[in-house]
Coordinates of C-alpha atoms and ligand atoms in Angstrom, one line a residue:
X1 CA 10.9 -0.5 -42.1
X2 CA 12.0 2.7 -40.3
X3 CA 15.4 4.2 -40.9
X4 CA 17.5 4.3 -37.7
X5 CA 20.9 5.3 -36.2
X6 CA 22.9 2.7 -34.4
X7 CA 25.4 4.2 -32.0
X8 CA 26.5 2.5 -28.8
X9 CA 29.5 4.3 -27.6
X10 CA 29.9 2.4 -24.3
X11 CA 33.1 0.4 -23.7
X12 CA 32.3 -2.8 -21.8
X13 CA 34.7 -4.8 -19.7
X14 CA 32.9 -8.0 -19.2
X15 CA 33.8 -10.8 -16.8
X16 CA 36.0 -11.4 -13.8
X17 CA 39.4 -9.7 -13.0
X18 CA 38.7 -6.6 -15.1
X19 CA 38.7 -4.0 -12.3
X20 CA 42.5 -3.5 -12.8
X21 CA 41.4 -1.4 -15.9
X22 CA 39.3 1.0 -13.9
X23 CA 42.1 3.5 -13.0
X24 CA 43.5 3.7 -16.5
X25 CA 40.1 4.3 -18.0
X26 CA 39.1 6.9 -15.4
X27 CA 42.3 8.8 -15.9
X28 CA 41.4 9.5 -19.5
X29 CA 38.5 11.7 -18.2
X30 CA 40.0 13.5 -15.2
X31 CA 41.4 13.1 -11.8
X32 CA 38.6 13.7 -9.3
X33 CA 35.9 11.0 -9.1
X34 CA 32.4 11.0 -7.5
X35 CA 31.7 7.5 -6.4
X36 CA 27.9 6.9 -6.1
X37 CA 26.5 3.9 -4.2
X38 CA 23.2 2.7 -2.9
X39 CA 22.0 1.5 0.5
X40 CA 25.0 -0.5 1.5
X41 CA 25.2 -3.8 -0.6
X42 CA 28.6 -2.8 -2.2
X43 CA 30.0 -2.0 1.2
X44 CA 28.9 -5.3 2.7
X45 CA 30.3 -7.3 -0.3
X46 CA 33.7 -5.5 0.0
X47 CA 33.4 -4.3 -3.6
X48 CA 33.5 -0.6 -2.6
X49 CA 36.9 -1.1 -0.8
X50 CA 38.3 -2.7 -3.9
X51 CA 37.0 0.1 -6.2
X52 CA 38.4 2.8 -3.9
X53 CA 41.8 1.0 -3.8
X54 CA 41.9 1.0 -7.7
X55 CA 41.1 4.7 -7.7
X56 CA 43.9 5.5 -5.2
X57 CA 46.4 3.2 -7.0
X58 CA 45.8 5.2 -10.2
X59 CA 46.7 8.5 -8.3
X60 CA 43.1 9.8 -8.5
X61 CA 41.1 11.4 -5.8
X62 CA 37.5 10.8 -4.9
X63 CA 34.4 12.0 -3.0
X64 CA 31.5 9.7 -2.2
X65 CA 27.7 9.9 -2.4
X66 CA 26.1 7.0 -0.7
X67 CA 22.5 6.1 0.2
X68 CA 20.9 6.4 -3.3
X69 CA 17.5 4.8 -3.0
X70 CA 15.8 2.1 -5.1
X71 CA 13.6 4.1 -7.5
X72 CA 16.1 6.9 -7.1
X73 CA 14.7 10.2 -5.8
X74 CA 15.4 13.6 -7.2
X75 CA 16.8 14.7 -3.8
X76 CA 19.7 12.3 -4.4
X77 CA 20.3 13.8 -7.8
X78 CA 20.4 17.3 -6.3
X79 CA 22.8 16.1 -3.5
X80 CA 25.1 14.6 -6.1
X81 CA 25.1 17.6 -8.4
X82 CA 25.9 19.9 -5.5
X83 CA 28.9 17.7 -4.6
X84 CA 30.1 17.8 -8.2
X85 CA 30.0 21.6 -8.2
X86 CA 31.6 22.0 -4.7
X87 CA 34.3 19.4 -5.2
X88 CA 35.2 20.0 -8.9
X89 CA 34.4 16.5 -9.9
X90 CA 35.6 15.4 -13.3
X91 CA 34.0 12.0 -13.7
X92 CA 31.1 10.0 -12.0
X93 CA 31.4 6.3 -11.1
X94 CA 28.2 4.5 -10.2
X95 CA 28.7 1.3 -8.2
X96 CA 25.5 -0.6 -7.8
X97 CA 22.2 -1.5 -9.5
X98 CA 20.1 0.4 -12.0
X99 CA 19.0 2.9 -9.5
X100 CA 22.5 4.0 -8.6
X101 CA 23.4 4.2 -12.3
X102 CA 20.3 6.1 -13.3
X103 CA 20.9 8.6 -10.5
X104 CA 24.5 9.0 -11.5
X105 CA 23.4 9.8 -15.1
X106 CA 21.2 12.7 -14.0
X107 CA 23.7 13.9 -11.5
X108 CA 26.1 14.1 -14.5
X109 CA 23.7 16.4 -16.3
X110 CA 22.5 18.4 -13.2
X111 CA 26.1 19.2 -12.3
X112 CA 26.0 21.9 -14.9
X113 CA 22.7 23.4 -13.7
X114 CA 22.2 25.5 -10.6
X115 CA 18.4 24.9 -10.3
X116 CA 16.4 21.9 -9.1
X117 CA 17.3 18.8 -11.0
X118 CA 13.6 18.0 -11.3
X119 CA 13.6 20.7 -14.0
X120 CA 15.6 18.3 -16.2
X121 CA 12.9 15.6 -15.7
X122 CA 10.1 18.0 -16.6
X123 CA 12.1 19.3 -19.5
X124 CA 12.1 22.8 -18.2
X125 CA 15.9 22.7 -18.5
X126 CA 17.4 20.7 -21.4
X127 CA 20.9 19.6 -20.7
X128 CA 23.5 20.1 -23.4
X129 CA 26.5 19.0 -21.2
X130 CA 27.1 16.1 -18.8
X131 CA 30.1 14.8 -16.9
X132 CA 31.4 11.5 -18.1
X133 CA 29.7 8.5 -16.5
X134 CA 31.3 5.1 -15.6
X135 CA 29.5 2.2 -13.9
X136 CA 30.2 -1.1 -12.2
X137 CA 26.9 -2.8 -12.4
X138 CA 25.9 -5.2 -9.6
X139 CA 22.4 -6.3 -10.7
X140 CA 21.1 -7.7 -14.0
X141 CA 17.9 -5.9 -14.9
X142 CA 17.6 -2.4 -16.3
X143 CA 20.5 -2.4 -18.8
X144 CA 21.3 1.1 -17.6
X145 CA 25.0 0.2 -18.1
X146 CA 24.6 0.5 -21.9
X147 CA 21.7 2.7 -22.5
X148 CA 21.4 6.5 -22.5
X149 CA 18.3 6.6 -20.2
X150 CA 17.3 6.7 -16.6
X151 CA 14.3 7.1 -14.4
X152 CA 14.0 9.5 -11.4
X153 CA 11.2 9.7 -8.9
X154 CA 9.7 12.7 -7.1
X155 CA 7.8 11.4 -4.0
X156 CA 6.3 14.8 -3.3
X157 CA 4.3 14.7 -6.6
X158 CA 4.1 11.0 -7.1
X159 CA 5.9 11.3 -10.4
X160 CA 8.4 8.9 -11.9
X161 CA 9.8 10.2 -15.1
X162 CA 12.3 8.5 -17.4
X163 CA 13.9 9.3 -20.7
X164 CA 17.1 9.0 -22.7
X165 CA 19.6 11.6 -23.9
X166 CA 21.7 9.7 -26.5
X167 CA 25.3 10.7 -26.5
X168 CA 25.0 12.6 -23.2
X169 CA 23.9 10.0 -20.6
X170 CA 25.4 6.9 -22.2
X171 CA 28.1 5.5 -19.9
X172 CA 31.6 5.8 -21.3
X173 CA 32.8 2.6 -19.7
X174 CA 30.9 -0.2 -17.9
X175 CA 32.3 -3.0 -15.9
X176 CA 30.0 -6.1 -16.0
X177 CA 31.3 -8.9 -13.8
X178 CA 28.6 -11.6 -13.3
X179 CA 30.2 -12.7 -10.0
X180 CA 29.2 -9.3 -8.5
X181 CA 25.6 -10.4 -9.0
X182 CA 25.9 -13.6 -7.0
X183 CA 24.8 -11.8 -3.9
X184 CA 21.6 -10.4 -5.4
X185 CA 18.6 -11.8 -3.5
X186 CA 16.2 -14.3 -5.0
X187 CA 13.5 -11.6 -5.0
X188 CA 15.7 -9.0 -6.8
X189 CA 16.9 -11.7 -9.2
X190 CA 13.3 -12.6 -10.1
X191 CA 12.3 -8.9 -10.5
X192 CA 15.4 -8.2 -12.6
X193 CA 14.7 -11.1 -14.8
X194 CA 11.1 -9.9 -15.3
X195 CA 12.4 -6.5 -16.2
X196 CA 14.8 -7.9 -18.8
X197 CA 12.0 -10.0 -20.3
X198 CA 9.7 -7.0 -20.4
X199 CA 12.3 -4.8 -22.2
X200 CA 12.4 -7.4 -24.9
X201 CA 8.7 -7.9 -25.0
X202 CA 8.1 -4.2 -25.3
X203 CA 10.3 -4.1 -28.4
X204 CA 9.1 -7.4 -29.8
X205 CA 5.4 -6.6 -29.8
X206 CA 5.4 -3.9 -32.5
X207 CA 3.8 -3.5 -35.9
X208 CA 5.6 -5.1 -38.8
X209 CA 7.0 -1.8 -40.1
X210 CA 8.9 -1.4 -36.8
X211 CA 10.8 -4.6 -36.8
X212 CA 12.6 -6.9 -39.1
X213 CA 13.1 -10.7 -39.4
X214 CA 16.7 -10.6 -38.2
X215 CA 15.9 -8.5 -35.1
X216 CA 12.9 -10.6 -34.2
X217 CA 15.0 -13.8 -34.1
X218 CA 17.6 -12.1 -31.9
X219 CA 14.8 -10.9 -29.5
X220 CA 13.4 -14.4 -29.3
X221 CA 16.8 -15.7 -28.4
X222 CA 17.2 -13.0 -25.7
X223 CA 13.8 -14.0 -24.3
X224 CA 14.7 -17.7 -24.3
X225 CA 17.9 -16.8 -22.5
X226 CA 15.9 -15.3 -19.6
X227 CA 13.5 -18.3 -19.5
X228 CA 16.5 -20.6 -19.5
X229 CA 18.8 -18.9 -17.0
X230 CA 16.7 -17.0 -14.5
X231 CA 15.5 -20.3 -12.9
X232 CA 19.1 -21.5 -12.8
X233 CA 20.3 -18.3 -11.1
X234 CA 17.5 -18.7 -8.6
X235 CA 18.3 -22.3 -7.9
X236 CA 22.1 -21.7 -7.7
X237 CA 22.9 -18.0 -7.1
X238 CA 26.6 -18.6 -7.7
X239 CA 26.1 -20.2 -11.1
X240 CA 28.4 -18.0 -13.2
X241 CA 27.0 -19.1 -16.6
X242 CA 23.5 -18.2 -15.5
X243 CA 24.5 -14.9 -14.1
X244 CA 26.6 -14.1 -17.1
X245 CA 23.8 -14.9 -19.6
X246 CA 21.3 -12.8 -17.6
X247 CA 23.7 -9.9 -17.4
X248 CA 24.6 -9.7 -21.0
X249 CA 21.0 -10.3 -22.0
X250 CA 20.0 -7.3 -19.8
X251 CA 22.4 -5.0 -21.6
X252 CA 21.4 -6.1 -25.1
X253 CA 17.7 -6.0 -24.3
X254 CA 17.8 -2.2 -24.1
X255 CA 21.1 -0.9 -25.5
X256 CA 19.5 0.4 -28.7
X257 CA 20.3 -2.6 -30.9
X258 CA 17.0 -4.6 -30.7
X259 CA 14.8 -1.5 -30.6
X260 CA 16.6 0.4 -33.3
X261 CA 13.7 0.8 -35.7
X262 CA 11.0 1.7 -33.2
X263 CA 9.2 5.0 -32.9
X264 CA 6.3 3.8 -30.7
X265 CA 6.2 4.1 -27.0
X266 CA 6.3 1.1 -24.8
X267 CA 3.1 -0.2 -23.1
X268 CA 3.8 -1.9 -19.8
X269 CA 6.6 0.4 -18.7
X270 CA 4.6 3.6 -18.6
X271 CA 1.8 1.8 -16.7
X272 CA 4.4 0.3 -14.3
X273 CA 6.1 3.6 -13.6
X274 CA 2.8 4.9 -12.2
X275 CA 2.7 1.9 -9.8
X276 CA 6.2 2.5 -8.5
X277 CA 5.6 6.3 -8.4
X278 CA 2.6 5.9 -6.2
X279 CA 3.6 2.8 -4.2
X280 CA 7.5 2.7 -4.4
X281 CA 7.3 -1.0 -5.5
X282 CA 10.2 -2.8 -7.3
X283 CA 9.9 -2.0 -11.0
X284 CA 10.3 -5.6 -12.1
X285 CA 7.5 -6.8 -9.8
X286 CA 5.1 -4.2 -11.2
X287 CA 6.0 -5.4 -14.7
X288 CA 5.5 -9.1 -13.8
X289 CA 2.0 -8.3 -12.6
X290 CA 1.0 -6.1 -15.5
X291 CA 2.5 -7.9 -18.5
X292 CA 0.2 -11.0 -18.7
X293 CA -2.9 -8.7 -18.1
X294 CA -1.8 -6.3 -20.8
X295 CA -1.3 -9.3 -23.2
X296 CA -4.8 -10.6 -22.4
X297 CA -6.3 -7.2 -22.9
X298 CA -4.8 -6.5 -26.3
X299 CA -5.2 -10.0 -27.8
X300 CA -7.6 -10.0 -30.7
X301 CA -7.6 -11.0 -34.4
X302 CA -5.3 -8.1 -35.3
X303 CA -2.6 -8.9 -32.8
X304 CA -2.8 -12.7 -32.6
X305 CA -0.2 -13.1 -35.3
X306 CA 2.5 -11.6 -33.2
X307 CA 1.5 -13.7 -30.2
X308 CA 1.7 -16.8 -32.5
X309 CA 5.4 -16.0 -33.4
X310 CA 6.0 -15.4 -29.7
X311 CA 4.3 -18.7 -28.6
X312 CA 5.9 -20.9 -31.3
X313 CA 9.4 -19.4 -31.3
X314 CA 9.9 -18.6 -27.6
X315 CA 7.8 -21.2 -25.8
X316 CA 7.9 -24.0 -28.4
X317 CA 4.1 -24.2 -28.6
X318 CA 2.7 -26.5 -31.4
X319 CA 2.7 -24.4 -34.6
X320 CA -0.1 -26.5 -35.9
X321 CA -2.6 -24.9 -33.5
X322 CA -4.6 -21.9 -34.6
X323 CA -3.2 -18.4 -34.1
X324 CA -5.6 -17.7 -31.3
X325 CA -4.9 -21.0 -29.5
X326 CA -1.1 -20.4 -29.6
X327 CA -1.6 -16.8 -28.4
X328 CA -3.7 -17.9 -25.4
X329 CA -1.3 -20.6 -24.5
X330 CA 1.7 -18.2 -24.8
X331 CA 0.0 -15.7 -22.4
X332 CA -0.6 -18.5 -20.0
X333 CA 3.0 -19.6 -20.2
X334 CA 4.2 -16.0 -19.6
X335 CA 2.0 -15.8 -16.5
X336 CA 3.3 -19.1 -15.2
X337 CA 6.9 -18.2 -15.7
X338 CA 6.5 -14.9 -13.9
X339 CA 4.4 -16.1 -11.0
X340 CA 5.4 -19.7 -10.5
X341 CA 8.9 -20.1 -11.9
X342 CA 10.1 -16.7 -10.7
X343 CA 7.9 -16.9 -7.6
X344 CA 6.6 -13.3 -7.9
X345 CA 3.2 -12.1 -6.6
X346 CA 0.7 -12.0 -9.4
X347 CA -1.8 -9.5 -8.1
X348 CA -1.8 -6.0 -6.9
X349 CA -3.8 -6.8 -3.8
X350 CA -1.1 -9.2 -2.7
X351 CA 1.3 -6.3 -2.5
X352 CA -1.2 -4.0 -0.8
X353 CA -2.4 -1.9 -3.8
X354 CA -6.1 -1.2 -4.3
X355 CA -8.0 0.8 -6.9
X356 CA -7.9 4.2 -5.2
X357 CA -5.4 5.8 -7.4
X358 CA -6.2 4.0 -10.7
X359 CA -7.9 7.0 -12.4
X360 CA -5.1 9.4 -11.9
X361 CA -2.4 6.7 -12.6
X362 CA -4.1 5.8 -15.9
X363 CA -4.4 9.5 -16.8
X364 CA -0.7 10.0 -16.2
X365 CA 0.4 6.8 -17.9
X366 CA -1.0 8.0 -21.2
X367 CA -0.1 11.6 -20.7
X368 CA -3.8 12.5 -20.8
X369 CA -4.1 11.3 -24.4
X370 CA -3.1 7.9 -25.9
X371 CA -0.3 5.5 -25.0
X372 CA 1.0 4.6 -28.5
X373 CA 2.2 1.1 -27.8
X374 CA 1.7 -2.1 -29.9
X375 CA -2.0 -1.4 -29.5
X376 CA -2.9 2.2 -28.6
X377 CA -4.3 2.5 -25.1
X378 CA -6.6 5.3 -23.8
X379 CA -7.1 6.2 -20.2
X380 CA -10.1 3.8 -19.9
X381 CA -8.1 0.9 -21.4
X382 CA -5.3 1.4 -18.9
X383 CA -7.7 1.7 -16.0
X384 CA -9.2 -1.6 -17.0
X385 CA -5.8 -3.3 -17.2
X386 CA -5.0 -2.0 -13.7
X387 CA -8.4 -3.5 -12.5
X388 CA -7.5 -6.8 -14.2
X389 CA -4.3 -6.9 -12.0
X390 CA -6.2 -6.7 -8.7
Ligands
NZQ1 O1 20.9 -0.1 -2.6 P1 21.8 -1.3 -2.4 O2 22.2 -1.5 -1.0 O3 22.9 -1.3 -3.4 O4 20.9 -2.6 -2.7 C1 20.2 -2.8 -3.9 C2 18.7 -2.5 -3.8 O5 18.2 -2.7 -2.5 C3 20.2 -4.3 -4.2 N1 21.4 -4.7 -4.9 C4 21.9 -4.3 -6.0 N2 23.0 -5.0 -6.3 C5 23.1 -6.0 -5.4 C6 22.1 -5.8 -4.4 N3 22.0 -6.6 -3.3 C7 22.9 -7.6 -3.2 N4 23.9 -7.8 -4.1 C8 24.1 -7.0 -5.2 N5 25.0 -7.3 -6.0 O6 19.0 -4.5 -5.0 C9 18.0 -3.5 -4.6 C10 17.4 -3.0 -5.9 O7 18.4 -2.3 -6.6 P2 18.0 -1.3 -7.8 O8 19.2 -0.6 -8.3 O9 16.9 -0.4 -7.3 O10 17.4 -2.3 -8.9 P3 17.4 -2.2 -10.4 O11 18.7 -2.4 -11.0 O12 16.3 -3.1 -10.9 O13 17.0 -0.7 -10.8 C11 15.6 -0.3 -10.7 C12 15.5 1.2 -11.2 O14 15.8 1.3 -12.6 C13 14.7 1.9 -13.3 C14 13.5 1.4 -12.5 O15 12.4 2.1 -12.8 C15 14.0 1.6 -11.1 O16 13.9 3.0 -10.7 N6 14.8 1.5 -14.7 C16 15.9 2.0 -15.5 C17 16.0 1.8 -16.8 C18 17.1 2.4 -17.6 N7 18.0 3.1 -17.1 O17 17.1 2.3 -18.8 C19 15.0 1.1 -17.6 C20 14.1 0.2 -16.7 O18 13.0 -0.1 -17.4 C21 13.7 0.8 -15.4 O19 12.6 1.7 -15.5
ZN2 ZN1 12.2 -1.9 -17.1

């Protein structure tokens, strides 16, 4: 069992009618706010007006950065950082999905750096300071509201790079109101649910020394929560209970609690980030296509035991079957959930992706050496998995 540090310094206001606390919380960190938003969903829903009203009521001033893209681009980070410097911003408030929150995090760090924000992603510049970050999350998926990481894309180089800086990029305060996710489309709800599930799978499929009984059972419950409530949210988008379960599961899937003992890299995420870097696809969709193929590829006598626990405890498969039988049935159920229950495309060809960039994507996914996930993957392994997804 690995030693670990548990430190989640994000204050969460969960549920309806909590926005009245926004002003008092922001005030603790300064009086000029940069409000970051995406492509317009928070304007259309009327949320942005309510947020700006709360900021004004608290006697604070604000500037806005709108138009942050899904798979946020480094140009938005640079734009935001420039505004922070020009306008003497004290605190950053992201209102939107994971892309807006991720972008806000790197703006917070880039505000103290005069160069290109891409230097942060390539680690040419290592930030030691960042502005305080707040968020009002509107989509249940990434868990960016409680983690210290983010992912930024550079379309010029087809790079998508993500990492965490604990302490620095962790939001100070997050507002999680499940009602704000009622308007999320069925497609984004499905992709978000696939992302939550993948975050838990990534930390569940680890070697025994990187997990413990208590955490395993919690992860299984989180996975069952997604299996139970994603279909309910798809069927009835305004089902508060379903949206609330998905939202809190999204946060706990990645906030550092369930993955506390891990040292290994994840497997499907690095492979997916290459797909969205090259093709700008929705992150959760890429994961939904990759995950069952990755499972099929790594299944053997050495890994079947873990799949057995997954199959029996998450999907309720007959424990009397052999390890291999349970493992295969569990992979089949994972595939069915992602493609049939969530209704997501299950092949790369369906979304217009062919094999032309596989060699370079595979090379980048393993950083030219080995992807140290549950089962180490070399470039050739990753290329094979991409081919299995066609
Ligand atoms: O841009 P707007 O107009 O706001 O619309 C967004 C966007 O088009 C829309 N949306 C968000 N909330 C909505 C809504 N539409 C209607 N009603 C609402 N309440 O949904 C679309 C997708 O939003 P986006 O923020 O891109 O989705 P998501 O939250 O899934 O974020 C994806 C990004 O996060 C990264 C992904 O790689 C991707 O770049 N990740 C971040 C992680 C982290 N910070 O720890 C971990 C993840 O593994 C992931 O890599
Ligand atoms: Zn993810």
